[in-house]
Amino acid sequence: MTQSIHETHKLMQYISDAVGSIRDPQELFRTLTDKLRLVFEFDSAAIITFDKEKRYSDVFFEMLRFQLPETFERKKRPIAGSWIEPHIADASVSVISIAESLELYPNDVPLPQMLYDLGMRQVAFSPLRTGGKVIGFLSFVSKDEKEWLESDKELLATLSSPVAVAVSNALAYEELRQREAQTAMQLAVNNALLTIKDRNRMLLAVCEQIEKQVHCTFLGIRVMGSDGVYRLYDTFRREDGGSFAPVEAALPLEDFEALARESFALITNHGCFSGEAFHQLCGDYRILAYVREKYGVCSLLTVPLWDTPGSRAGLIISDTSGVYDEHDQATMSLIVPQLSLALQNYLAFEEIDELRRKLEGERTCLIEEIKATHNFEEIIGNSASLAAVLRRVSQVAPTDATVLIQGETGTGKELFARALHNLSARNKRALIKINCATLPAPLIESELFGHEKGSFTGATDRRIGKFELAEGGTIFLDEIGELPLELQAKLLRVLQERELERLGGRQVIKVDVRVIAATNRDLAKEVAEGRFREDLFFRLNVFPLAIPPLSERREDIPMLATHFAAKFSREFGKPLRSFRESDMQRLVAREWKGNIRELAHLIEQAVILSEGISLDFSTILSSSAAVSEHPAAGCARTMRDFEVDVIAMERELILDALSRSKGRVSGAGGAAEQLALNPKTLYSRIEKLGLSKRYG
């Protein structure tokens, strides 16, 4: 191997020229190795590099004349305790016997043992020194143990100098390339998180950026609140085209909760797991064994994002082909701060948005209550039957017991529900009302329990259900007897478990709500005929409250009639007129099939039509009595029929007045003056009745 000075200079010149002209690192080192083989005898060669702290070694380049075993893992290896540790400080070439290394370094068996089994017996390490620091070794592996002369070692050390420069340049270029790629990735992730508002699109963009740096088949993002409920549990899979798509059913639904909690527990065991380490982890976590069996996952990378008193979060990255190492973990750590901050901001905004939706829902419900025309503003009367009901109300109101209010149409069941709420400890929160009879069956579930975006056609956004809006307060389910059978089971679950799931969602939501239900049906009869669930009836009927019909509290009619007369006089801007004694007696004796609602409508009509000092019931009571006494054969007169008659009569009176005034509403001779109404009130009635006649 001895070379003349001239030949050494010539070889040095060749190596220097190659370093300056060949840009591709792999081609450069292959060329250099081929040239060095002409000078030194070896079977295979490799360039080994160290990290800056000299904690790990890695194979930067290799030219092997043997086949590595399939079980051999290409990864960074700790320097401490390895066979190369004693030689890092050597200034000259070190020649090592592989057999002796097996005895001296039993903890570093895999690599020396593999070389020995392949027939290799000797390794020469030539330090690659640049800037006064050793950055790695140029190593030659030989089948025979040969004697190296000092002159040969000096020659190899000399020739290693330009190789060290080339390796340093290649490492610097690779580091620069990685930094640029990582900066681009950070900017792309930031852009995705800060500009994309849709959660699925945002998380898909994050997946695509992560995959550019760390190859993965699956990527899971997990955020769990301090209450153990998931804020985020999203899993994405890279499809054949390279793009990611949400995995809707990554876990079997029947065992979802248990496996999902295992999934989160993995984040606390953060690290990279491949090969035997991955198989051992599969023994500890059923979920890993499940995805290995179902999807062929063979390696795992877990990355914690944050762990605060309020919540914990992390990423679970897995692959079906590659292996993960510390480099991948370090790469992921670069985007953790941006990803954590942006996700925390997103979740905070989402929580604020959800609270905003709840407040808007409560506000809407309160506005509807304020705008609603109630039959009476307070419970009025002093009859014995009413006093008995109010006594029961005062007894049950302070509790959280479920109350079932039963009574005929028009008895004021909603008013008693409001009294129960106002007298309870929940009166600082909302009373949310829903009428089960007025909503189409397909919409009741969404109205009660809410829905997630995309859960059905037309669900373009997440909707908070009435039960969530009533959190901490009371929900009033009016006309509960109209609830479809399929929804009765879901309502039963809420009453029993105090939890629900939005339509299209999998997250269980705990609710603290008091339930008050009302019906004009005989629910016991409905149960017997199979139209109402018996178990739900028992759950609702914890404290029954029967509201007496007006026929059982006739002594309250004068007080109620006087109250309604004052109310409607104020509303219509009419003078307060008194009742004739004969008319009041007729009101008390009358059969009120529509109960208090019917009484209120009749008084309203009298206030509108009366012009003297007393309310005039002559035409109203006689016409309604005539209708009541002579119904069509086989047809029962209903409250709705009565309301239609009142509206028709009001419409006729207004149109007649407008006709006489030639369309003028206000001013002298106008329709308002003829009807003795405030012009603003008449304008309101004209608009309410939908009259299209022009007026001035």
PDB file of C-alpha atoms in Angstrom, residues 284-464:
ATOM      1  CA  ASP A 284     -49.752  -3.477  26.356  1.00  0.00           C
ATOM      2  CA  TYR A 285     -52.410  -1.726  24.264  1.00  0.00           C
ATOM      3  CA  ARG A 286     -55.309  -3.582  22.651  1.00  0.00           C
ATOM      4  CA  ILE A 287     -55.928  -0.711  20.269  1.00  0.00           C
ATOM      5  CA  LEU A 288     -52.466  -1.152  18.736  1.00  0.00           C
ATOM      6  CA  ALA A 289     -53.006  -4.873  18.296  1.00  0.00           C
ATOM      7  CA  TYR A 290     -56.336  -4.035  16.655  1.00  0.00           C
ATOM      8  CA  VAL A 291     -54.921  -1.568  14.078  1.00  0.00           C
ATOM      9  CA  ARG A 292     -51.924  -3.839  13.414  1.00  0.00           C
ATOM     10  CA  GLU A 293     -54.291  -6.693  12.598  1.00  0.00           C
ATOM     11  CA  LYS A 294     -56.836  -4.618  10.651  1.00  0.00           C
ATOM     12  CA  TYR A 295     -54.606  -2.139   8.803  1.00  0.00           C
ATOM     13  CA  GLY A 296     -51.094  -3.614   8.890  1.00  0.00           C
ATOM     14  CA  VAL A 297     -49.591  -0.799  10.988  1.00  0.00           C
ATOM     15  CA  CYS A 298     -46.021  -1.671  11.993  1.00  0.00           C
ATOM     16  CA  SER A 299     -44.529   1.490  13.529  1.00  0.00           C
ATOM     17  CA  LEU A 300     -45.713   4.301  15.755  1.00  0.00           C
ATOM     18  CA  LEU A 301     -44.693   7.836  16.682  1.00  0.00           C
ATOM     19  CA  THR A 302     -46.434   9.589  19.578  1.00  0.00           C
ATOM     20  CA  VAL A 303     -46.018  13.333  20.060  1.00  0.00           C
ATOM     21  CA  PRO A 304     -47.407  15.155  23.134  1.00  0.00           C
ATOM     22  CA  LEU A 305     -48.745  18.633  22.360  1.00  0.00           C
ATOM     23  CA  TRP A 306     -49.667  19.956  25.813  1.00  0.00           C
ATOM     24  CA  ASP A 307     -50.632  18.802  29.284  1.00  0.00           C
ATOM     25  CA  THR A 308     -52.386  21.479  31.352  1.00  0.00           C
ATOM     26  CA  PRO A 309     -54.868  21.315  34.242  1.00  0.00           C
ATOM     27  CA  GLY A 310     -57.664  21.981  31.741  1.00  0.00           C
ATOM     28  CA  SER A 311     -56.807  19.467  29.021  1.00  0.00           C
ATOM     29  CA  ARG A 312     -54.213  17.161  27.465  1.00  0.00           C
ATOM     30  CA  ALA A 313     -53.416  16.689  23.792  1.00  0.00           C
ATOM     31  CA  GLY A 314     -51.134  14.791  21.453  1.00  0.00           C
ATOM     32  CA  LEU A 315     -50.572  13.272  18.015  1.00  0.00           C
ATOM     33  CA  ILE A 316     -50.460   9.584  17.143  1.00  0.00           C
ATOM     34  CA  ILE A 317     -48.650   8.936  13.854  1.00  0.00           C
ATOM     35  CA  SER A 318     -48.426   5.422  12.434  1.00  0.00           C
ATOM     36  CA  ASP A 319     -47.196   3.764   9.275  1.00  0.00           C
ATOM     37  CA  THR A 320     -47.649   0.455   7.464  1.00  0.00           C
ATOM     38  CA  SER A 321     -44.198   0.275   5.869  1.00  0.00           C
ATOM     39  CA  GLY A 322     -41.471   2.557   7.265  1.00  0.00           C
ATOM     40  CA  VAL A 323     -39.860   2.793  10.686  1.00  0.00           C
ATOM     41  CA  TYR A 324     -39.571   5.832  12.933  1.00  0.00           C
ATOM     42  CA  ASP A 325     -36.487   7.041  14.780  1.00  0.00           C
ATOM     43  CA  GLU A 326     -35.296   9.914  16.913  1.00  0.00           C
ATOM     44  CA  HIS A 327     -34.810  12.071  13.817  1.00  0.00           C
ATOM     45  CA  ASP A 328     -38.525  11.834  13.033  1.00  0.00           C
ATOM     46  CA  GLN A 329     -39.331  12.696  16.623  1.00  0.00           C
ATOM     47  CA  ALA A 330     -37.025  15.721  16.470  1.00  0.00           C
ATOM     48  CA  THR A 331     -38.637  16.838  13.198  1.00  0.00           C
ATOM     49  CA  MET A 332     -42.096  16.679  14.732  1.00  0.00           C
ATOM     50  CA  SER A 333     -40.965  18.613  17.794  1.00  0.00           C
ATOM     51  CA  LEU A 334     -40.227  21.597  15.521  1.00  0.00           C
ATOM     52  CA  ILE A 335     -43.913  22.198  14.776  1.00  0.00           C
ATOM     53  CA  VAL A 336     -45.303  21.296  18.207  1.00  0.00           C
ATOM     54  CA  PRO A 337     -45.311  24.921  19.523  1.00  0.00           C
ATOM     55  CA  GLN A 338     -47.179  26.298  16.484  1.00  0.00           C
ATOM     56  CA  LEU A 339     -49.552  23.355  16.313  1.00  0.00           C
ATOM     57  CA  SER A 340     -50.310  23.483  20.038  1.00  0.00           C
ATOM     58  CA  LEU A 341     -50.931  27.222  20.115  1.00  0.00           C
ATOM     59  CA  ALA A 342     -53.113  27.192  17.015  1.00  0.00           C
ATOM     60  CA  LEU A 343     -55.147  24.173  18.163  1.00  0.00           C
ATOM     61  CA  GLN A 344     -55.667  25.701  21.611  1.00  0.00           C
ATOM     62  CA  ASN A 345     -56.824  28.931  19.990  1.00  0.00           C
ATOM     63  CA  TYR A 346     -59.123  27.018  17.654  1.00  0.00           C
ATOM     64  CA  LEU A 347     -60.685  25.043  20.518  1.00  0.00           C
ATOM     65  CA  ALA A 348     -61.089  28.231  22.571  1.00  0.00           C
ATOM     66  CA  PHE A 349     -62.857  29.935  19.663  1.00  0.00           C
ATOM     67  CA  GLU A 350     -64.996  26.822  19.157  1.00  0.00           C
ATOM     68  CA  GLU A 351     -65.964  26.865  22.834  1.00  0.00           C
ATOM     69  CA  ILE A 352     -66.737  30.579  22.656  1.00  0.00           C
ATOM     70  CA  ASP A 353     -68.788  29.968  19.505  1.00  0.00           C
ATOM     71  CA  GLU A 354     -70.714  27.181  21.225  1.00  0.00           C
ATOM     72  CA  LEU A 355     -71.412  29.412  24.224  1.00  0.00           C
ATOM     73  CA  ARG A 356     -72.489  32.145  21.815  1.00  0.00           C
ATOM     74  CA  ARG A 357     -74.888  29.729  20.132  1.00  0.00           C
ATOM     75  CA  LYS A 358     -76.306  28.749  23.514  1.00  0.00           C
ATOM     76  CA  LEU A 359     -76.745  32.374  24.535  1.00  0.00           C
ATOM     77  CA  GLU A 360     -78.353  33.197  21.184  1.00  0.00           C
ATOM     78  CA  GLY A 361     -80.642  30.208  21.622  1.00  0.00           C
ATOM     79  CA  GLU A 362     -81.592  31.316  25.129  1.00  0.00           C
ATOM     80  CA  ARG A 363     -82.089  34.882  23.881  1.00  0.00           C
ATOM     81  CA  THR A 364     -84.310  33.665  21.044  1.00  0.00           C
ATOM     82  CA  CYS A 365     -86.378  31.592  23.462  1.00  0.00           C
ATOM     83  CA  LEU A 366     -86.740  34.549  25.845  1.00  0.00           C
ATOM     84  CA  ILE A 367     -87.718  36.886  23.005  1.00  0.00           C
ATOM     85  CA  GLU A 368     -90.289  34.373  21.819  1.00  0.00           C
ATOM     86  CA  GLU A 369     -91.673  34.188  25.334  1.00  0.00           C
ATOM     87  CA  ILE A 370     -91.840  37.977  25.599  1.00  0.00           C
ATOM     88  CA  LYS A 371     -93.522  38.295  22.197  1.00  0.00           C
ATOM     89  CA  ALA A 372     -95.886  35.389  22.762  1.00  0.00           C
ATOM     90  CA  THR A 373     -99.485  36.280  23.519  1.00  0.00           C
ATOM     91  CA  HIS A 374    -100.287  34.398  26.688  1.00  0.00           C
ATOM     92  CA  ASN A 375    -103.868  33.807  27.752  1.00  0.00           C
ATOM     93  CA  PHE A 376    -103.088  35.356  31.123  1.00  0.00           C
ATOM     94  CA  GLU A 377    -100.068  36.901  32.743  1.00  0.00           C
ATOM     95  CA  GLU A 378    -100.370  35.356  36.177  1.00  0.00           C
ATOM     96  CA  ILE A 379    -102.325  32.647  37.898  1.00  0.00           C
ATOM     97  CA  ILE A 380    -105.581  34.339  38.937  1.00  0.00           C
ATOM     98  CA  GLY A 381    -108.278  32.958  41.208  1.00  0.00           C
ATOM     99  CA  ASN A 382    -109.062  31.920  44.754  1.00  0.00           C
ATOM    100  CA  SER A 383    -111.170  28.817  44.246  1.00  0.00           C
ATOM    101  CA  ALA A 384    -110.531  25.765  46.406  1.00  0.00           C
ATOM    102  CA  SER A 385    -109.521  23.619  43.413  1.00  0.00           C
ATOM    103  CA  LEU A 386    -106.930  26.211  42.270  1.00  0.00           C
ATOM    104  CA  ALA A 387    -105.615  26.630  45.821  1.00  0.00           C
ATOM    105  CA  ALA A 388    -105.031  22.873  46.044  1.00  0.00           C
ATOM    106  CA  VAL A 389    -102.987  22.908  42.829  1.00  0.00           C
ATOM    107  CA  LEU A 390    -100.943  25.916  43.935  1.00  0.00           C
ATOM    108  CA  ARG A 391    -100.184  24.171  47.217  1.00  0.00           C
ATOM    109  CA  ARG A 392     -98.752  21.209  45.280  1.00  0.00           C
ATOM    110  CA  VAL A 393     -96.766  23.628  43.079  1.00  0.00           C
ATOM    111  CA  SER A 394     -95.165  25.233  46.141  1.00  0.00           C
ATOM    112  CA  GLN A 395     -94.282  21.785  47.502  1.00  0.00           C
ATOM    113  CA  VAL A 396     -92.558  20.427  44.384  1.00  0.00           C
ATOM    114  CA  ALA A 397     -91.094  23.627  42.891  1.00  0.00           C
ATOM    115  CA  PRO A 398     -87.952  23.801  45.123  1.00  0.00           C
ATOM    116  CA  THR A 399     -87.008  20.229  44.188  1.00  0.00           C
ATOM    117  CA  ASP A 400     -85.591  18.872  40.928  1.00  0.00           C
ATOM    118  CA  ALA A 401     -88.386  16.297  40.592  1.00  0.00           C
ATOM    119  CA  THR A 402     -89.827  15.728  37.120  1.00  0.00           C
ATOM    120  CA  VAL A 403     -93.389  17.072  36.932  1.00  0.00           C
ATOM    121  CA  LEU A 404     -96.147  15.921  34.575  1.00  0.00           C
ATOM    122  CA  ILE A 405     -98.829  18.605  34.141  1.00  0.00           C
ATOM    123  CA  GLN A 406    -102.164  17.234  32.889  1.00  0.00           C
ATOM    124  CA  GLY A 407    -105.189  19.253  31.955  1.00  0.00           C
ATOM    125  CA  GLU A 408    -107.615  20.158  29.202  1.00  0.00           C
ATOM    126  CA  THR A 409    -106.687  22.511  26.370  1.00  0.00           C
ATOM    127  CA  GLY A 410    -106.747  26.131  27.481  1.00  0.00           C
ATOM    128  CA  THR A 411    -106.287  25.572  31.215  1.00  0.00           C
ATOM    129  CA  GLY A 412    -102.908  27.334  31.332  1.00  0.00           C
ATOM    130  CA  LYS A 413    -100.471  24.425  31.708  1.00  0.00           C
ATOM    131  CA  GLU A 414     -97.563  26.528  30.441  1.00  0.00           C
ATOM    132  CA  LEU A 415     -98.210  29.127  33.097  1.00  0.00           C
ATOM    133  CA  PHE A 416     -97.953  26.500  35.837  1.00  0.00           C
ATOM    134  CA  ALA A 417     -94.683  25.255  34.269  1.00  0.00           C
ATOM    135  CA  ARG A 418     -93.331  28.800  34.450  1.00  0.00           C
ATOM    136  CA  ALA A 419     -94.419  29.057  38.079  1.00  0.00           C
ATOM    137  CA  LEU A 420     -92.575  25.804  38.882  1.00  0.00           C
ATOM    138  CA  HIS A 421     -89.412  27.198  37.260  1.00  0.00           C
ATOM    139  CA  ASN A 422     -89.640  30.635  38.891  1.00  0.00           C
ATOM    140  CA  LEU A 423     -90.076  29.135  42.364  1.00  0.00           C
ATOM    141  CA  SER A 424     -87.086  26.778  41.924  1.00  0.00           C
ATOM    142  CA  ALA A 425     -83.359  27.286  42.480  1.00  0.00           C
ATOM    143  CA  ARG A 426     -82.968  27.181  38.694  1.00  0.00           C
ATOM    144  CA  ASN A 427     -84.810  30.471  38.115  1.00  0.00           C
ATOM    145  CA  LYS A 428     -81.554  32.305  37.263  1.00  0.00           C
ATOM    146  CA  ARG A 429     -81.198  30.129  34.151  1.00  0.00           C
ATOM    147  CA  ALA A 430     -83.488  29.742  31.167  1.00  0.00           C
ATOM    148  CA  LEU A 431     -86.855  28.036  30.921  1.00  0.00           C
ATOM    149  CA  ILE A 432     -86.749  26.456  27.455  1.00  0.00           C
ATOM    150  CA  LYS A 433     -90.085  25.510  25.895  1.00  0.00           C
ATOM    151  CA  ILE A 434     -90.674  23.107  23.025  1.00  0.00           C
ATOM    152  CA  ASN A 435     -94.050  22.070  21.673  1.00  0.00           C
ATOM    153  CA  CYS A 436     -93.855  18.449  20.543  1.00  0.00           C
ATOM    154  CA  ALA A 437     -97.056  18.814  18.509  1.00  0.00           C
ATOM    155  CA  THR A 438     -95.957  21.693  16.284  1.00  0.00           C
ATOM    156  CA  LEU A 439     -92.740  20.209  14.855  1.00  0.00           C
ATOM    157  CA  PRO A 440     -92.545  17.598  12.069  1.00  0.00           C
ATOM    158  CA  ALA A 441     -91.384  14.221  13.429  1.00  0.00           C
ATOM    159  CA  PRO A 442     -88.022  14.263  11.511  1.00  0.00           C
ATOM    160  CA  LEU A 443     -87.078  17.602  13.130  1.00  0.00           C
ATOM    161  CA  ILE A 444     -88.011  16.880  16.740  1.00  0.00           C
ATOM    162  CA  GLU A 445     -84.833  14.880  17.458  1.00  0.00           C
ATOM    163  CA  SER A 446     -82.608  17.655  16.099  1.00  0.00           C
ATOM    164  CA  GLU A 447     -84.628  20.254  18.011  1.00  0.00           C
ATOM    165  CA  LEU A 448     -84.358  18.353  21.289  1.00  0.00           C
ATOM    166  CA  PHE A 449     -80.822  16.955  21.115  1.00  0.00           C
ATOM    167  CA  GLY A 450     -79.109  19.050  18.399  1.00  0.00           C
ATOM    168  CA  HIS A 451     -77.095  17.802  15.436  1.00  0.00           C
ATOM    169  CA  GLU A 452     -73.582  17.875  14.021  1.00  0.00           C
ATOM    170  CA  LYS A 453     -72.709  19.445  10.705  1.00  0.00           C
ATOM    171  CA  GLY A 454     -73.458  17.070   7.811  1.00  0.00           C
ATOM    172  CA  SER A 455     -75.473  14.650   9.959  1.00  0.00           C
ATOM    173  CA  PHE A 456     -78.351  14.850   7.442  1.00  0.00           C
ATOM    174  CA  THR A 457     -79.274  16.708   4.261  1.00  0.00           C
ATOM    175  CA  GLY A 458     -79.534  20.387   5.061  1.00  0.00           C
ATOM    176  CA  ALA A 459     -77.438  20.194   8.243  1.00  0.00           C
ATOM    177  CA  THR A 460     -74.951  22.831   7.093  1.00  0.00           C
ATOM    178  CA  ASP A 461     -73.821  23.726  10.590  1.00  0.00           C
ATOM    179  CA  ARG A 462     -73.706  22.363  14.119  1.00  0.00           C
ATOM    180  CA  ARG A 463     -76.921  22.985  16.060  1.00  0.00           C
ATOM    181  CA  ILE A 464     -77.262  23.133  19.837  1.00  0.00           C
TER     182      ILE A 464
END
